[in-house]
CSV table of C-alpha atoms and ligand atoms in Angstrom, one decimal:
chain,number,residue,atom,x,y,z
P,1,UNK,CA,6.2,-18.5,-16.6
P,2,UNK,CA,6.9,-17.9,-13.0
P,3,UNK,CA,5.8,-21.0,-12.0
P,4,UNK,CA,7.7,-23.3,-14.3
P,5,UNK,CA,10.8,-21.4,-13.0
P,6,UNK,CA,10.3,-22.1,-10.0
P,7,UNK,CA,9.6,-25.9,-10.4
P,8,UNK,CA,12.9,-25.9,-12.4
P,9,UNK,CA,14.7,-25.4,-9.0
P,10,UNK,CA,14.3,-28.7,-7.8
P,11,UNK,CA,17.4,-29.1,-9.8
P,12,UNK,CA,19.5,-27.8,-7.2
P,13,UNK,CA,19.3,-30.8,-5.4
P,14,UNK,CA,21.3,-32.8,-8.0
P,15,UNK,CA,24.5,-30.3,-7.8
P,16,UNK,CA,24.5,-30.3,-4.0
P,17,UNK,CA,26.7,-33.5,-2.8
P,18,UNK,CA,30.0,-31.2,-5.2
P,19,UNK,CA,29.8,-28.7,-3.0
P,20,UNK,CA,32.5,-28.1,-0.1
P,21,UNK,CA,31.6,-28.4,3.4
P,22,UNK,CA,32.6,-25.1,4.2
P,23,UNK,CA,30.2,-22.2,2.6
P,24,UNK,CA,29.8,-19.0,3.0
P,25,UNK,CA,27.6,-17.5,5.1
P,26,UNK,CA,26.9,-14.8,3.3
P,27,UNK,CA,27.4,-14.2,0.0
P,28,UNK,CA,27.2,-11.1,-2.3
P,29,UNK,CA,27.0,-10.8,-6.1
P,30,UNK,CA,27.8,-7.6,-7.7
P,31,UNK,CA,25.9,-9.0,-11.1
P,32,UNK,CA,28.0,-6.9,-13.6
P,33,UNK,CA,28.5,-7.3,-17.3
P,34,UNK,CA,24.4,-7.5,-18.3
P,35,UNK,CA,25.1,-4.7,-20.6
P,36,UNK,CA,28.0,-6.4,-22.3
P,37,UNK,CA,26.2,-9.6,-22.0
P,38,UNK,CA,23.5,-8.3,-25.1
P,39,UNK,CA,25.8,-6.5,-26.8
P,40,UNK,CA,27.4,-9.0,-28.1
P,41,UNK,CA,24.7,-9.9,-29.5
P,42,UNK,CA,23.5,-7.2,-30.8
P,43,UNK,CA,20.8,-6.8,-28.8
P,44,UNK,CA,20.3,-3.8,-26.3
P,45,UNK,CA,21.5,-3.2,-23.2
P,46,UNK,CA,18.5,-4.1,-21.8
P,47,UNK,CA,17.9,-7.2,-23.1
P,48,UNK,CA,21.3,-8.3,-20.8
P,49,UNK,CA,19.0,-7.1,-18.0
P,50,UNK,CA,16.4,-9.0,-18.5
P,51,UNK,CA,18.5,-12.2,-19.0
P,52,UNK,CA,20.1,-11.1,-15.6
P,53,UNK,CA,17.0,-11.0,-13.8
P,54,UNK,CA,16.5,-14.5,-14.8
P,55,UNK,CA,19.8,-15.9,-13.6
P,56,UNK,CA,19.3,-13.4,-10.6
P,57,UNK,CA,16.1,-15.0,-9.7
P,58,UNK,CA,17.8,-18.9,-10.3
P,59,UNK,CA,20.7,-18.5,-8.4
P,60,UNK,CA,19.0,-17.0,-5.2
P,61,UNK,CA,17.3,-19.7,-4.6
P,62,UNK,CA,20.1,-22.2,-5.5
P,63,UNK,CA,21.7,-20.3,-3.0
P,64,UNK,CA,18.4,-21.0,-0.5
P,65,UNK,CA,18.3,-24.6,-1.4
P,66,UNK,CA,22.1,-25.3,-1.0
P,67,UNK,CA,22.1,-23.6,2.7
P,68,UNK,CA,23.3,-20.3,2.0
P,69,UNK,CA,22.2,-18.6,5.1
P,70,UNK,CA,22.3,-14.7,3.7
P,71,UNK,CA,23.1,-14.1,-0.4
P,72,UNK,CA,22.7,-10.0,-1.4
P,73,UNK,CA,22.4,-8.9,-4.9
P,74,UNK,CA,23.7,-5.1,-6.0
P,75,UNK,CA,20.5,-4.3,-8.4
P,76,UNK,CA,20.9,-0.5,-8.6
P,77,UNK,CA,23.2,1.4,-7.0
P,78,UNK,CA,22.8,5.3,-6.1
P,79,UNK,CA,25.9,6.0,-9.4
P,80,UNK,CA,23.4,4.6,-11.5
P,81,UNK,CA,20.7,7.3,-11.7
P,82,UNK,CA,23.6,8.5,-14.3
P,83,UNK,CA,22.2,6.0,-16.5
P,84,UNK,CA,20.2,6.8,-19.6
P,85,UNK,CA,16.4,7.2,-18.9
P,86,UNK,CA,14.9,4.3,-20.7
P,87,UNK,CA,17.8,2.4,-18.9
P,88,UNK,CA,17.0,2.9,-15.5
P,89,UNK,CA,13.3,2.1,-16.5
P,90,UNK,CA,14.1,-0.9,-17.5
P,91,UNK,CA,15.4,-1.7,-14.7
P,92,UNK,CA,12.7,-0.3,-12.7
P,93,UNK,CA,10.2,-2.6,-14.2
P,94,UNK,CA,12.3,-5.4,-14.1
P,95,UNK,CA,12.4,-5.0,-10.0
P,96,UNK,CA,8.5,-4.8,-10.0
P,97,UNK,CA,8.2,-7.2,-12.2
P,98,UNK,CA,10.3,-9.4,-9.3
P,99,UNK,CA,8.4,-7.5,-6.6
P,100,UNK,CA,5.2,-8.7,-7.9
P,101,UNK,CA,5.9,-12.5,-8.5
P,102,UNK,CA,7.9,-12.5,-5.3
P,103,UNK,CA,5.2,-14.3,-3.0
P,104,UNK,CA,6.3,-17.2,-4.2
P,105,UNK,CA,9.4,-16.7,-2.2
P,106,UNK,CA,7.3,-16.3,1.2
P,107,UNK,CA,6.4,-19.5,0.5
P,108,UNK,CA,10.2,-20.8,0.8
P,109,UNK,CA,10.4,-19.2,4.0
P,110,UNK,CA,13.2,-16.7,2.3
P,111,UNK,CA,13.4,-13.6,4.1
P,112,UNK,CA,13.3,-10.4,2.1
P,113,UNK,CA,15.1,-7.2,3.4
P,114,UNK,CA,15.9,-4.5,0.9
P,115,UNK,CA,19.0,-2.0,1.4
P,116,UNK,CA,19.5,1.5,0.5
P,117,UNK,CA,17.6,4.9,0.1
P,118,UNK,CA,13.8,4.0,-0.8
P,119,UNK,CA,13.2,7.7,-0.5
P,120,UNK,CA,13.8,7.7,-4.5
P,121,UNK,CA,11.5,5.4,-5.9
P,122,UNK,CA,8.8,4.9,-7.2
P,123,UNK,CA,5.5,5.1,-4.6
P,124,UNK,CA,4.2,1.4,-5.7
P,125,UNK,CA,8.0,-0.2,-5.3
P,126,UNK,CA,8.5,1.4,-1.8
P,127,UNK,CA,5.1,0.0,-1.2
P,128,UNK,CA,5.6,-3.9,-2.4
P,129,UNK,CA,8.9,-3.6,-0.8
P,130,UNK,CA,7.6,-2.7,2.5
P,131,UNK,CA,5.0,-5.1,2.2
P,132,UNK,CA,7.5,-8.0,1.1
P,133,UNK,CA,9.7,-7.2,3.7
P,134,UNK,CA,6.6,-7.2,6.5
P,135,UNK,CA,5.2,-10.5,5.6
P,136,UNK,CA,8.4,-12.3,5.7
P,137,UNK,CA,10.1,-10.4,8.7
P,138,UNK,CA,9.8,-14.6,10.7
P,139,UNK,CA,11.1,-16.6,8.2
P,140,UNK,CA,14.4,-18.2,8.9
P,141,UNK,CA,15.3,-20.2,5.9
P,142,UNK,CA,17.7,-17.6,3.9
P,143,UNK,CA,18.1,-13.5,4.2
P,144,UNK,CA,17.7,-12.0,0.7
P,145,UNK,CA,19.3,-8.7,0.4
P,146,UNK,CA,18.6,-6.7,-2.4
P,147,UNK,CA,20.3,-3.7,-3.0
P,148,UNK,CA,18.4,-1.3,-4.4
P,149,UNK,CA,19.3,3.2,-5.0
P,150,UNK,CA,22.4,1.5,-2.4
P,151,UNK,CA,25.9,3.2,-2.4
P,152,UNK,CA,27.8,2.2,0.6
P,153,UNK,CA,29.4,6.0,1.0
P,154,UNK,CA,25.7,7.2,1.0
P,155,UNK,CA,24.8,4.5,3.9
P,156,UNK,CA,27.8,5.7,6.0
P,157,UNK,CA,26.6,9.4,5.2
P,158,UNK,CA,23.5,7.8,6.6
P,159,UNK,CA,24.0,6.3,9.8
P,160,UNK,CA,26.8,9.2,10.9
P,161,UNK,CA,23.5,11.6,10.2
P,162,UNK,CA,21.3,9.2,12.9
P,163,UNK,CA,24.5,9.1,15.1
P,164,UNK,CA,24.7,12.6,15.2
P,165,UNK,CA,21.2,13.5,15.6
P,166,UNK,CA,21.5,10.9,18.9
P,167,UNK,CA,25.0,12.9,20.5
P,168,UNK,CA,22.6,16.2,19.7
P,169,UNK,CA,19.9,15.2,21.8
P,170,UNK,CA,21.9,14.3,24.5
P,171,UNK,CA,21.4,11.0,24.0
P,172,UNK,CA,25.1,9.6,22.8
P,173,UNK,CA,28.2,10.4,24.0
P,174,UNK,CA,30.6,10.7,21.2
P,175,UNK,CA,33.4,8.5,22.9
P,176,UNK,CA,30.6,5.8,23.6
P,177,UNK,CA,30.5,5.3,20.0
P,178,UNK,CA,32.2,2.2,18.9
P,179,UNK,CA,31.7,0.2,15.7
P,180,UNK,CA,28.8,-1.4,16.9
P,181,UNK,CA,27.1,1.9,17.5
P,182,UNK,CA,28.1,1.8,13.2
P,183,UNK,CA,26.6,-1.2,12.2
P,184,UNK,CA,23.4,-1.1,14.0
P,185,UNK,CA,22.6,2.7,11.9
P,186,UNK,CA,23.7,0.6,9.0
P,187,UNK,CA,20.9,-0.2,6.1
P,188,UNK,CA,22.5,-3.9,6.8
P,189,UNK,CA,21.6,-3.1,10.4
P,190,UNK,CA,21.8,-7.1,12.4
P,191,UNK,CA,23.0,-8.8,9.3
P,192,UNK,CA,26.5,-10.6,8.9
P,193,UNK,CA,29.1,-9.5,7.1
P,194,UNK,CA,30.0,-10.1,3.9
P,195,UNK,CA,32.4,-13.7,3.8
P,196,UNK,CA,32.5,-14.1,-0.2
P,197,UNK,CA,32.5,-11.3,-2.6
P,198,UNK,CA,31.9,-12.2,-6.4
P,199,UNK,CA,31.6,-10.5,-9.2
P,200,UNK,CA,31.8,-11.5,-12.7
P,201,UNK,CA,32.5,-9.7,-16.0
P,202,UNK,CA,36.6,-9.2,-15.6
P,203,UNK,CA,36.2,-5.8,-13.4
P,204,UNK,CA,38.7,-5.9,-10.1
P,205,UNK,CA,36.6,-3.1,-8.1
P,206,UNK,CA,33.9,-3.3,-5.7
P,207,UNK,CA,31.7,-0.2,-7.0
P,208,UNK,CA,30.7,1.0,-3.6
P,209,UNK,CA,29.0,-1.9,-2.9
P,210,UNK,CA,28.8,-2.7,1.4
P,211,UNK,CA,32.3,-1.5,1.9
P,212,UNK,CA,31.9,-1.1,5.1
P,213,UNK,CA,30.1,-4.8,5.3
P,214,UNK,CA,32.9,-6.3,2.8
P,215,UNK,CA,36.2,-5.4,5.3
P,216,UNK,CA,37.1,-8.8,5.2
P,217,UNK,CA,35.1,-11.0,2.6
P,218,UNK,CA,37.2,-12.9,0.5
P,219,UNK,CA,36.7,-12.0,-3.2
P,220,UNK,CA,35.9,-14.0,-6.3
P,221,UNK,CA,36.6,-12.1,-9.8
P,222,UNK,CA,35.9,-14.1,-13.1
P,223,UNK,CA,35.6,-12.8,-16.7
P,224,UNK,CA,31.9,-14.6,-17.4
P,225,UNK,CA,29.3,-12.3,-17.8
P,226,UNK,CA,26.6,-12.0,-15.2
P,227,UNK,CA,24.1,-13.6,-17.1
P,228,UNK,CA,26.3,-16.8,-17.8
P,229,UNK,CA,27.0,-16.7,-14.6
P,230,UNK,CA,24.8,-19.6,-13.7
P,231,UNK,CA,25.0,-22.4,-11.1
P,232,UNK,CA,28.1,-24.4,-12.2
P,233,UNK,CA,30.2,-21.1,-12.2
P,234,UNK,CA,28.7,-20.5,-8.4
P,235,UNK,CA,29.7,-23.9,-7.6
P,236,UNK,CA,33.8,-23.3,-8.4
P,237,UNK,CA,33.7,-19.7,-6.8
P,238,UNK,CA,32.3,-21.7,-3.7
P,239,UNK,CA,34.9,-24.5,-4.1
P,240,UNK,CA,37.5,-21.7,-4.2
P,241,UNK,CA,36.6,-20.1,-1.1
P,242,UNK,CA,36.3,-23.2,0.6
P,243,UNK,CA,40.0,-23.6,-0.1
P,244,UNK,CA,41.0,-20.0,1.4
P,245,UNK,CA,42.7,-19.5,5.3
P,246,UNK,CA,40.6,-17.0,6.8
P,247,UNK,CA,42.4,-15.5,9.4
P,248,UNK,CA,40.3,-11.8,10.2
P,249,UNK,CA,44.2,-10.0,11.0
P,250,UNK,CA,45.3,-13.0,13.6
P,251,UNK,CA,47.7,-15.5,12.2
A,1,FPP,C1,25.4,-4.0,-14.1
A,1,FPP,O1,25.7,-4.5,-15.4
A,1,FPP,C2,24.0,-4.3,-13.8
A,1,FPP,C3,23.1,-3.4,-13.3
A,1,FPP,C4,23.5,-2.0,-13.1
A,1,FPP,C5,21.7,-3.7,-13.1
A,1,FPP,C6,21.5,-5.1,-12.5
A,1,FPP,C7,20.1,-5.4,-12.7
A,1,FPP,C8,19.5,-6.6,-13.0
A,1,FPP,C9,20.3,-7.9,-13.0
A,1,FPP,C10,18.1,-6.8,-13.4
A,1,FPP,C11,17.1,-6.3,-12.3
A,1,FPP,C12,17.2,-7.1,-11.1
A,1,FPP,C13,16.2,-7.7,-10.4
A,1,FPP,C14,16.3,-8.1,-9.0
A,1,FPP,C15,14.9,-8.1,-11.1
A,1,FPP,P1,26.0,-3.4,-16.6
A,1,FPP,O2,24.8,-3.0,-17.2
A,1,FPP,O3,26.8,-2.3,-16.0
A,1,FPP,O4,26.9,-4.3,-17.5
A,1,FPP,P2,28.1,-3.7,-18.5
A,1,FPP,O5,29.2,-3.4,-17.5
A,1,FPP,O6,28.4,-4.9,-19.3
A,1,FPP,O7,27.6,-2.5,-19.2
């Protein structure tokens, strides 16, 4: 199964010469509306997971194969623990499920980096994910974030804890601190910024998702659900911000 999927992704080739010149270089997806997604359907909530996974797993390495140079994906965020049990299971086992066919991305040269608090999960995920993470620490083709028991409060919370620890040691002096001193405590520690923001399923919010990371990305809202959020809708939100004046507070 996993290898027809990938062999499906030579199709991304075809839908490259649409796209603008100008793309992102990093991109996040807050993949909302899985829930919704099944629902309507009269399936369970779950079963718009599972669906999401797939389209999670096709448009991360459309994003590779088009040039995306860093895409990050919001899979469970530290609110989400609220969930119902067999919920947050299914999720689970959907991200080892991933974790465990996810060689297959070493050999695309994708990077793998995983944000948030492992601390929380389960022994064998922490595991894969270090391992994951190890093996493909040189590869240069694409960063792929995943965001994983990540609330952007909690990694502030986090790096002022590390900050603090160094001005208690004697090893930081508070005015030294500048917003560099920030980002390199961040979970996202050496990555870009966020440039486009997107998330489907009609919400207007960001959901604590890299706020600190997201200070200027542009953002992309549309009422498809995440799991119909497939290539072509990728393609207009990347037309759209192509057609955006950035201008970072200058003029
Ligand atoms: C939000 O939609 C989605 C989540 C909290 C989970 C996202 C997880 C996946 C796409 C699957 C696992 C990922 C990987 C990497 C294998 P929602 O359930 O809140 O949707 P709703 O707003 O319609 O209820």
């Amino acid at each position: 199964m996993a290898l027809s999927f990938f062999n499906k992704n030579k199709k991304a080739k075809k839908s490259v010469e649409k796209l603008p010149d100008t793309l992102p270089n990093h991109v996040g997806f807050i993949m909302d509306g899985n829930g919704r997604w099944a629902t309507k359907r009269g399936m369970p909530r779950t079963f718009g997971h599972r669906e999401g996974a797939k389209n999670f797993k096709d448009l991360s390495l459309y994003c590779r194969d088009i040039g995306i140079r860093n895409a990050s994906f919001y899979v469970f965020s530290t609110e989400n623990w609220k969930r119902p049990q067999d919920e947050i299971d299914a999720i689970m086992d959907l991200f080892w499920d991933y974790l465990s066919e996810a060689d297959q991305y070493l050999e695309k040269r994708v990077r793998m980096i995983f944000v948030g608090d492992r601390s929380r999960l389960q022994d064998r995920l922490q595991k894969r994910m270090n391992e994951l993470e190890n093996d493909s620490k040189d590869f240069e083709k694409m960063n792929l974030i995943l965001a994983i028991n990540y609330g952007g409060r909690d990694e502030i919370r986090h790096a002022t804890q590390e900050i603090a620890r160094q001005v208690k040691d004697g090893l930081l002096d508070p005015d030294a601190i500048t917003e560099e001193t920030i980002e390199k405590h961040l979970y996202t520690a050496g990555l870009p910024d966020v440039d486009l923001l997107i998330r489907p399923s009609g919400e207007l919010r960001l959901s604590n998702y890299l706020i600190w990371q997201c200070a200027y990305a542009e953002y992309y809202f549309t009422n498809v659900l995440w799991p119909d959020f497939k290539r072509n809708e990728f393609n207009k939100a990347l037309i759209n911000y192509a057609q955006r004046g950035r201008r970072f507070g200058g003029i």
